[in-house]
mmCIF file of C-alpha atoms in Angstrom:
data_model
loop_
_atom_site.group_PDB
_atom_site.id
_atom_site.type_symbol
_atom_site.label_atom_id
_atom_site.label_comp_id
_atom_site.label_asym_id
_atom_site.label_seq_id
_atom_site.Cartn_x
_atom_site.Cartn_y
_atom_site.Cartn_z
ATOM 1 C CA UNK H 325 0.024 -0.083 -0.046
ATOM 2 C CA UNK H 326 1.750 3.335 -1.126
ATOM 3 C CA UNK H 327 1.778 6.045 1.543
ATOM 4 C CA UNK H 328 3.065 9.479 0.678
ATOM 5 C CA UNK H 329 4.125 12.322 3.144
ATOM 6 C CA UNK H 330 3.828 15.164 0.635
ATOM 7 C CA UNK H 331 1.527 18.155 0.249
ATOM 8 C CA UNK H 332 -0.004 18.750 -3.249
ATOM 9 C CA UNK H 333 1.667 21.240 -5.479
ATOM 10 C CA UNK H 334 -1.475 23.541 -5.175
ATOM 11 C CA UNK H 335 -1.174 23.578 -1.466
ATOM 12 C CA UNK H 336 2.418 24.894 -1.932
ATOM 13 C CA UNK H 337 1.017 27.552 -4.425
ATOM 14 C CA UNK H 338 2.719 25.982 -7.330
ATOM 15 C CA UNK H 339 1.078 25.284 -10.715
ATOM 16 C CA UNK H 340 2.152 22.280 -12.747
ATOM 17 C CA UNK H 341 5.052 23.317 -15.060
ATOM 18 C CA UNK H 342 5.746 21.759 -18.418
ATOM 19 C CA UNK H 343 8.973 19.952 -17.166
ATOM 20 C CA UNK H 344 8.385 17.861 -14.048
ATOM 21 C CA UNK H 345 11.568 15.864 -13.068
ATOM 22 C CA UNK H 346 11.530 13.008 -10.744
ATOM 23 C CA UNK H 347 14.671 12.755 -8.684
ATOM 24 C CA UNK H 348 14.885 9.478 -6.795
ATOM 25 C CA UNK H 349 17.241 9.924 -3.842
ATOM 26 C CA UNK H 350 18.682 6.792 -2.360
ATOM 27 C CA UNK H 351 19.972 8.858 0.611
ATOM 28 C CA UNK H 352 18.924 12.514 0.696
ATOM 29 C CA UNK H 353 21.769 13.400 2.996
ATOM 30 C CA UNK H 354 24.450 12.434 0.549
ATOM 31 C CA UNK H 355 23.122 13.465 -2.791
ATOM 32 C CA UNK H 356 23.666 17.214 -2.781
ATOM 33 C CA UNK H 357 25.421 17.045 -6.192
ATOM 34 C CA UNK H 358 22.488 15.152 -7.843
ATOM 35 C CA UNK H 359 20.005 17.759 -6.608
ATOM 36 C CA UNK H 360 22.109 20.632 -7.793
ATOM 37 C CA UNK H 361 22.458 18.937 -11.280
ATOM 38 C CA UNK H 362 18.635 18.437 -11.425
ATOM 39 C CA UNK H 363 17.999 21.956 -10.296
ATOM 40 C CA UNK H 364 20.284 23.330 -12.907
ATOM 41 C CA UNK H 365 18.489 21.337 -15.618
ATOM 42 C CA UNK H 366 15.042 22.299 -14.376
ATOM 43 C CA UNK H 367 16.122 26.080 -14.075
ATOM 44 C CA UNK H 368 17.064 26.065 -17.761
ATOM 45 C CA UNK H 369 13.652 24.870 -18.742
ATOM 46 C CA UNK H 370 11.436 26.543 -16.014
ATOM 47 C CA UNK H 371 10.717 23.046 -14.624
ATOM 48 C CA UNK H 372 10.029 21.669 -11.130
ATOM 49 C CA UNK H 373 11.564 18.828 -9.034
ATOM 50 C CA UNK H 374 9.935 15.908 -7.322
ATOM 51 C CA UNK H 375 12.547 14.769 -4.832
ATOM 52 C CA UNK H 376 11.637 11.364 -3.772
ATOM 53 C CA UNK H 377 12.939 8.833 -1.405
ATOM 54 C CA UNK H 378 11.265 5.317 -1.520
ATOM 55 C CA UNK H 379 11.169 3.359 1.603
ATOM 56 C CA UNK H 380 10.818 -0.307 1.202
ATOM 57 C CA UNK H 381 10.203 -2.915 4.041
ATOM 58 C CA UNK H 382 13.234 -3.071 6.413
ATOM 59 C CA UNK H 383 14.660 0.167 4.965
ATOM 60 C CA UNK H 384 15.517 2.905 7.308
ATOM 61 C CA UNK H 385 16.998 6.230 6.624
ATOM 62 C CA UNK H 386 16.890 8.384 9.915
ATOM 63 C CA UNK H 387 15.722 11.898 9.468
ATOM 64 C CA UNK H 388 14.737 11.219 5.739
ATOM 65 C CA UNK H 389 11.838 13.687 5.845
ATOM 66 C CA UNK H 390 14.106 16.529 7.196
ATOM 67 C CA UNK H 391 16.837 15.713 4.631
ATOM 68 C CA UNK H 392 14.257 15.796 1.709
ATOM 69 C CA UNK H 393 13.260 19.276 3.062
ATOM 70 C CA UNK H 394 16.742 20.325 3.024
ATOM 71 C CA UNK H 395 17.261 19.046 -0.613
ATOM 72 C CA UNK H 396 14.194 21.028 -1.600
ATOM 73 C CA UNK H 397 15.620 24.167 0.023
ATOM 74 C CA UNK H 398 18.857 23.624 -2.082
ATOM 75 C CA UNK H 399 16.759 23.480 -5.236
ATOM 76 C CA UNK H 400 14.953 26.580 -4.012
ATOM 77 C CA UNK H 401 18.309 28.418 -3.779
ATOM 78 C CA UNK H 402 18.728 27.869 -7.554
ATOM 79 C CA UNK H 403 15.205 29.382 -8.109
ATOM 80 C CA UNK H 404 13.615 25.934 -8.793
ATOM 81 C CA UNK H 405 10.421 24.787 -7.073
ATOM 82 C CA UNK H 406 10.976 21.335 -5.503
ATOM 83 C CA UNK H 407 8.519 19.040 -3.673
ATOM 84 C CA UNK H 408 9.756 16.412 -1.413
ATOM 85 C CA UNK H 409 8.122 12.949 -1.273
ATOM 86 C CA UNK H 410 8.790 10.157 1.130
ATOM 87 C CA UNK H 411 6.723 7.117 -0.080
ATOM 88 C CA UNK H 412 6.519 3.487 0.846
ATOM 89 C CA UNK H 413 6.313 0.685 -1.521
ATOM 90 C CA UNK H 414 7.279 -2.906 -1.709
ATOM 91 C CA UNK H 415 10.018 -2.306 -4.230
ATOM 92 C CA UNK H 416 12.055 0.738 -5.380
ATOM 93 C CA UNK H 417 11.109 -0.055 -9.005
ATOM 94 C CA UNK H 418 7.397 -0.033 -8.407
ATOM 95 C CA UNK H 419 7.693 3.189 -6.257
ATOM 96 C CA UNK H 420 9.554 4.985 -9.001
ATOM 97 C CA UNK H 421 6.955 3.658 -11.675
ATOM 98 C CA UNK H 422 3.973 4.725 -9.680
ATOM 99 C CA UNK H 423 5.602 8.129 -8.425
ATOM 100 C CA UNK H 424 6.318 8.966 -12.151
ATOM 101 C CA UNK H 425 2.657 8.507 -12.937
ATOM 102 C CA UNK H 426 1.266 10.050 -9.682
ATOM 103 C CA UNK H 427 3.239 13.356 -10.114
ATOM 104 C CA UNK H 428 2.975 13.302 -14.054
ATOM 105 C CA UNK H 429 6.781 13.414 -14.327
ATOM 106 C CA UNK H 430 8.143 13.637 -17.849
ATOM 107 C CA UNK H 431 11.793 13.280 -17.002
ATOM 108 C CA UNK H 432 13.831 11.480 -14.526
ATOM 109 C CA UNK H 433 17.415 12.327 -13.159
ATOM 110 C CA UNK H 434 19.116 9.343 -11.297
ATOM 111 C CA UNK H 435 22.473 8.998 -9.622
ATOM 112 C CA UNK H 436 24.934 6.349 -10.697
ATOM 113 C CA UNK H 437 27.034 5.067 -7.780
ATOM 114 C CA UNK H 438 29.010 2.330 -9.413
ATOM 115 C CA UNK H 439 32.162 2.149 -11.657
ATOM 116 C CA UNK H 440 31.618 2.975 -15.148
ATOM 117 C CA UNK H 441 32.280 -0.408 -16.790
ATOM 118 C CA UNK H 442 30.326 -2.780 -18.854
ATOM 119 C CA UNK H 443 29.518 -5.399 -16.236
ATOM 120 C CA UNK H 444 28.300 -2.824 -13.711
ATOM 121 C CA UNK H 445 26.172 -1.176 -16.161
ATOM 122 C CA UNK H 446 24.686 -4.400 -17.510
ATOM 123 C CA UNK H 447 23.835 -5.583 -14.006
ATOM 124 C CA UNK H 448 22.388 -2.333 -12.627
ATOM 125 C CA UNK H 449 18.846 -2.083 -11.554
ATOM 126 C CA UNK H 450 18.905 1.370 -13.213
ATOM 127 C CA UNK H 451 19.077 -0.206 -16.582
ATOM 128 C CA UNK H 452 16.060 -2.462 -16.123
ATOM 129 C CA UNK H 453 14.196 0.476 -14.581
ATOM 130 C CA UNK H 454 14.796 3.009 -17.328
ATOM 131 C CA UNK H 455 13.402 0.478 -19.766
ATOM 132 C CA UNK H 456 10.231 -0.084 -17.634
ATOM 133 C CA UNK H 457 9.217 3.438 -17.481
ATOM 134 C CA UNK H 458 8.047 5.836 -20.242
ATOM 135 C CA UNK H 459 10.002 8.962 -19.349
ATOM 136 C CA UNK H 460 13.278 10.528 -20.658
ATOM 137 C CA UNK H 461 15.981 9.606 -18.126
ATOM 138 C CA UNK H 462 19.295 11.121 -17.373
ATOM 139 C CA UNK H 463 21.745 9.163 -15.177
ATOM 140 C CA UNK H 464 24.308 11.477 -13.349
ATOM 141 C CA UNK H 465 27.740 10.204 -12.198
ATOM 142 C CA UNK H 466 29.220 12.472 -9.521
ATOM 143 C CA UNK H 467 33.070 12.772 -10.017
ATOM 144 C CA UNK H 468 33.327 15.090 -7.006
ATOM 145 C CA UNK H 469 34.277 17.952 -9.263
ATOM 146 C CA UNK H 470 33.382 21.496 -8.018
ATOM 147 C CA UNK H 471 33.221 23.255 -11.327
ATOM 148 C CA UNK H 472 32.376 21.906 -14.779
ATOM 149 C CA UNK H 473 35.358 22.570 -17.009
ATOM 150 C CA UNK H 474 33.930 21.288 -20.308
ATOM 151 C CA UNK H 475 30.911 19.000 -21.422
ATOM 152 C CA UNK H 476 31.708 16.053 -23.781
ATOM 153 C CA UNK H 477 28.745 14.456 -25.506
ATOM 154 C CA UNK H 478 29.408 11.063 -27.143
ATOM 155 C CA UNK H 479 26.686 10.224 -29.538
ATOM 156 C CA UNK H 480 25.903 7.542 -32.057
ATOM 157 C CA UNK H 481 23.227 9.609 -33.668
ATOM 158 C CA UNK H 482 20.303 7.562 -32.170
ATOM 159 C CA UNK H 483 16.758 8.771 -31.578
ATOM 160 C CA UNK H 484 17.810 10.464 -28.367
ATOM 161 C CA UNK H 485 20.855 12.236 -29.663
ATOM 162 C CA UNK H 486 19.281 15.670 -30.343
ATOM 163 C CA UNK H 487 17.614 15.722 -26.916
ATOM 164 C CA UNK H 488 20.968 14.795 -25.341
ATOM 165 C CA UNK H 489 22.811 17.586 -27.225
ATOM 166 C CA UNK H 490 20.093 20.146 -26.425
ATOM 167 C CA UNK H 491 20.329 19.351 -22.686
ATOM 168 C CA UNK H 492 24.037 19.412 -22.736
ATOM 169 C CA UNK H 493 23.918 22.877 -24.482
ATOM 170 C CA UNK H 494 21.492 24.167 -21.972
ATOM 171 C CA UNK H 495 23.673 23.092 -19.036
ATOM 172 C CA UNK H 496 26.845 24.495 -20.710
ATOM 173 C CA UNK H 497 25.053 27.848 -21.110
ATOM 174 C CA UNK H 498 24.135 27.756 -17.401
ATOM 175 C CA UNK H 499 27.622 26.657 -16.333
ATOM 176 C CA UNK H 500 29.606 28.809 -18.827
ATOM 177 C CA UNK H 501 31.344 25.743 -19.913
ATOM 178 C CA UNK H 502 32.509 24.752 -23.498
ATOM 179 C CA UNK H 503 30.789 21.847 -25.159
ATOM 180 C CA UNK H 504 32.197 19.177 -27.540
ATOM 181 C CA UNK H 505 30.222 16.609 -29.469
ATOM 182 C CA UNK H 506 31.898 13.214 -30.355
ATOM 183 C CA UNK H 507 30.185 11.415 -33.066
ATOM 184 C CA UNK H 508 30.754 7.543 -32.584
ATOM 185 C CA UNK H 509 30.326 5.613 -35.912
ATOM 186 C CA UNK H 510 31.310 2.177 -37.076
ATOM 187 C CA UNK H 511 33.641 1.563 -39.884
ATOM 188 C CA UNK H 512 31.883 0.938 -43.166
#
């Protein structure tokens, strides 16, 4: 049975924006960089964030509600409306799927906390989850950098290439960083 601890957007005086980004937070106390990244993305498109921590049976994150409020405050410092959600579901995947639907999110920004290598990527729950939901998904890997020096976009020219380039361009403008596009192609 899902349970949520969030007020509606109307109670916060916010109208629905066109871009509604779900940001699942595994541990709200340690994901400041992910919240900043999502806030920068939302700010360029006048969007809003839905900062969500999903509690499963036996899962405990002390002070999760307070930490979600602090994350929402961080987004507000960037001028981005953010609503914290603490929800309970039987599984994280189910919680994310239903939360995307409930808040009508049309994008999701997730953190990546493993090495960037083939075996880790193929075994990740994130991979199955991104295939199971019908929203554009960005996966953020925090390298503990303080300032973005440049943005590199590797692209194979697939169906999502233009969207990726557009998002990178918007972030490059916000961060005053140069952008480079690397076209990856097979030999004929």
